[in-house]
Amino acid sequence: MQKLKIPISINPANAALKRMTIDGIIVKGDLSRLAEVADVLDEYLDVTFECGIDPQNLVFVQGSTSVNLELSCQRCGGGIKTNVSAEFLYTPVRRAAKESEEPIPDAYEEIELNEEGEINLIQLVEDELMLALPIVAMHEPEDCSITEEDMTFGELAPEAMDEEKSNPFDILKKIKEIIKELGDGNGSSKK
Ligand SMILES: [Zn+2]
């Protein structure tokens, strides 16, 4: 059975009353922020959502998704194919009523409703995937085109950088000395 695109947004309270479940897709083209930082390999992503009301009477929206991506290795610049998945459990909060309400259990992430009292599901999924990306993408050493020997040179490089960094100060020092000498010269000529 072919899956349908998920709705862009839902009213979580209504969805919870109906115990709405969603098993659908998001097309690659709808994830522009993700596409800026990674090559999205899938034409569409499977996404599931389940909405309901918990024993504490809190509305919840939980779901999961995963995507195949290609990231750039921070060491060699080559591509790394990887699968990133996310599971999430939200409870919607109203900004104004927040403080008077019971504290939200730790299991939930809070999500604010937009002006229409809805949450944007596609944005939510994209946020979750962005957060699930590795902070620094890098090949395993055996898969990387830059070897450990290269890395040894790489480790030496910062020292060389330090030397280079200290040079401008030496030059500055010399310039100061020259200026001082010139200054003294000017001073003595004026006398
Ligand atoms: Zn690499």
Coordinates of C-alpha atoms and ligand atoms in Angstrom, one line a residue:
M1 CA 0.0 0.0 0.0
Q2 CA 1.3 3.4 -0.9
K3 CA 1.8 5.8 2.0
L4 CA 0.4 9.3 1.9
K5 CA 2.1 12.5 2.8
I6 CA 1.6 13.4 6.4
P7 CA -0.5 16.5 7.2
I8 CA 1.7 19.7 7.5
S9 CA 0.1 20.5 10.8
I10 CA -2.4 19.1 13.3
N11 CA -4.4 20.4 16.2
P12 CA -3.0 18.2 18.9
A13 CA -6.0 18.4 21.3
N14 CA -8.4 17.3 18.5
A15 CA -5.9 14.7 17.3
A16 CA -5.6 13.3 20.9
L17 CA -9.3 13.0 21.4
K18 CA -9.5 11.0 18.2
R19 CA -6.5 9.0 19.2
M20 CA -5.1 9.9 15.8
T21 CA -2.3 7.8 14.4
I22 CA -0.4 8.8 11.3
D23 CA 1.8 6.5 9.2
G24 CA 2.9 8.4 6.2
I25 CA 5.8 10.1 4.4
I26 CA 7.5 13.4 4.1
V27 CA 9.0 14.1 0.7
K28 CA 12.7 15.1 0.5
G29 CA 11.8 18.5 -1.0
D30 CA 10.0 19.5 2.2
L31 CA 13.2 19.3 4.3
S32 CA 15.1 22.2 2.9
R33 CA 17.1 23.0 6.2
L34 CA 18.2 19.4 6.4
A35 CA 19.2 19.4 2.7
E36 CA 21.5 22.4 3.4
V37 CA 23.7 20.4 5.8
A38 CA 23.5 16.9 4.3
D39 CA 22.7 15.1 1.1
V40 CA 19.3 13.5 1.7
L41 CA 19.5 10.1 -0.1
D42 CA 15.9 9.1 0.4
E43 CA 13.2 10.5 -1.9
Y44 CA 10.8 10.3 1.0
L45 CA 11.0 9.6 4.7
D46 CA 8.7 7.3 6.7
V47 CA 7.2 9.0 9.6
T48 CA 4.8 7.7 12.3
F49 CA 2.8 9.8 14.8
E50 CA 0.5 8.8 17.6
C51 CA -1.6 11.3 19.5
G52 CA -3.5 10.7 22.8
I53 CA -4.1 11.7 26.3
D54 CA -2.0 10.2 29.2
P55 CA -3.3 9.2 32.6
Q56 CA -2.4 12.7 33.9
N57 CA -4.7 14.2 31.3
L58 CA -1.8 15.6 29.3
V59 CA -2.1 15.6 25.5
F60 CA 0.8 13.9 23.9
V61 CA 2.2 13.5 20.4
Q62 CA 4.8 10.9 19.9
G63 CA 6.5 9.6 16.9
S64 CA 9.5 8.4 15.0
T65 CA 11.3 8.8 11.8
S66 CA 14.6 7.9 10.1
V67 CA 16.5 9.1 7.0
N68 CA 19.5 8.0 5.0
L69 CA 21.9 10.8 4.5
E70 CA 25.4 11.5 3.1
L71 CA 27.5 13.8 5.3
S72 CA 31.0 15.2 4.6
C73 CA 33.9 13.8 6.5
Q74 CA 35.5 16.6 8.5
R75 CA 38.9 15.0 8.1
C76 CA 39.1 14.0 4.4
G77 CA 36.0 15.8 3.0
G78 CA 34.7 12.5 1.5
G79 CA 31.1 11.4 1.8
I80 CA 29.8 9.3 4.7
K81 CA 26.6 7.5 4.2
T82 CA 24.6 7.2 7.4
N83 CA 21.2 6.6 8.8
V84 CA 19.8 9.1 11.3
S85 CA 16.7 8.3 13.3
A86 CA 14.7 10.2 15.8
E87 CA 12.0 9.3 18.4
F88 CA 10.1 12.0 20.1
L89 CA 7.5 12.6 22.7
Y90 CA 5.9 16.0 23.0
T91 CA 3.2 17.6 25.0
P92 CA 1.8 20.9 23.7
V93 CA 1.9 23.9 26.0
R94 CA 0.2 27.2 25.9
R95 CA 2.6 30.1 26.5
A96 CA 0.3 32.1 28.6
A97 CA -1.0 29.4 30.9
K98 CA 2.4 27.7 31.4
E99 CA 3.2 28.8 35.0
S100 CA -0.2 28.1 36.6
E101 CA -0.2 24.5 35.2
E102 CA 1.2 21.4 36.8
P103 CA 4.9 20.8 36.0
I104 CA 5.4 18.8 32.9
P105 CA 6.8 15.3 33.5
D106 CA 10.5 14.9 32.3
A107 CA 9.5 12.3 29.8
Y108 CA 8.0 15.0 27.6
E109 CA 9.5 17.7 25.5
E110 CA 7.3 20.8 25.4
I111 CA 6.1 22.2 22.2
E112 CA 4.4 25.5 21.8
L113 CA 1.3 25.8 19.7
N114 CA 1.2 28.2 16.8
E115 CA -1.3 31.0 16.4
E116 CA -3.9 28.6 15.0
G117 CA -3.5 26.3 18.0
E118 CA -1.6 23.7 15.9
I119 CA 1.8 22.2 15.7
N120 CA 3.7 21.9 12.4
L121 CA 4.6 18.2 12.1
I122 CA 7.1 18.6 9.2
Q123 CA 9.0 21.3 11.1
L124 CA 9.0 19.1 14.2
V125 CA 10.4 16.1 12.3
E126 CA 13.0 18.3 10.6
D127 CA 14.1 19.8 13.9
E128 CA 14.4 16.3 15.4
L129 CA 16.5 15.1 12.5
M130 CA 18.8 18.2 12.7
L131 CA 19.3 17.5 16.4
A132 CA 20.1 13.9 15.7
L133 CA 22.9 14.6 13.3
P134 CA 26.4 13.9 14.5
I135 CA 28.1 17.1 15.7
V136 CA 31.2 16.2 13.9
A137 CA 30.9 13.8 11.0
M138 CA 34.0 11.7 10.4
H139 CA 34.9 8.4 8.9
E140 CA 36.1 5.5 11.1
P141 CA 39.9 5.6 10.8
E142 CA 40.0 2.5 8.6
D143 CA 37.5 4.0 6.2
C144 CA 39.0 7.5 5.9
S145 CA 41.2 8.4 3.0
I146 CA 43.4 10.4 5.4
T147 CA 45.4 7.7 7.2
E148 CA 46.8 7.8 10.7
E149 CA 50.2 8.6 9.4
D150 CA 48.7 11.7 7.8
M151 CA 47.1 12.4 11.1
T152 CA 50.5 12.5 12.8
F153 CA 51.5 15.2 10.4
G154 CA 48.2 16.8 11.2
E155 CA 49.0 16.8 14.8
L156 CA 52.4 18.5 14.1
A157 CA 50.6 21.2 12.2
P158 CA 49.3 23.1 15.2
E159 CA 52.8 23.6 16.5
A160 CA 53.9 25.0 13.2
M161 CA 50.8 27.2 13.4
D162 CA 51.9 28.4 16.9
E163 CA 55.4 29.3 15.5
E164 CA 53.7 31.2 12.7
K165 CA 51.5 32.9 15.2
S166 CA 54.4 34.0 17.3
N167 CA 56.2 35.5 14.3
P168 CA 53.9 38.5 13.9
F169 CA 54.7 39.4 17.5
D170 CA 58.4 39.2 17.0
I171 CA 58.0 41.4 13.9
L172 CA 55.8 43.8 15.9
K173 CA 58.5 43.9 18.6
K174 CA 61.2 44.7 16.0
I175 CA 59.0 47.4 14.5
K176 CA 58.5 48.9 18.0
E177 CA 62.3 48.9 18.5
I178 CA 62.8 50.6 15.1
I179 CA 60.1 53.2 15.9
K180 CA 61.7 53.8 19.3
E181 CA 65.1 54.2 17.6
L182 CA 63.6 56.6 15.0
G183 CA 61.7 58.4 17.8
D184 CA 64.9 58.8 19.7
G185 CA 66.6 60.0 16.6
N186 CA 63.9 62.6 16.0
G187 CA 64.0 63.6 19.6
S188 CA 67.8 64.1 19.5
S189 CA 67.6 66.0 16.2
K190 CA 65.0 68.4 17.6
K191 CA 67.1 69.1 20.7
Ligands
ZN1 ZN 37.3 10.7 6.0

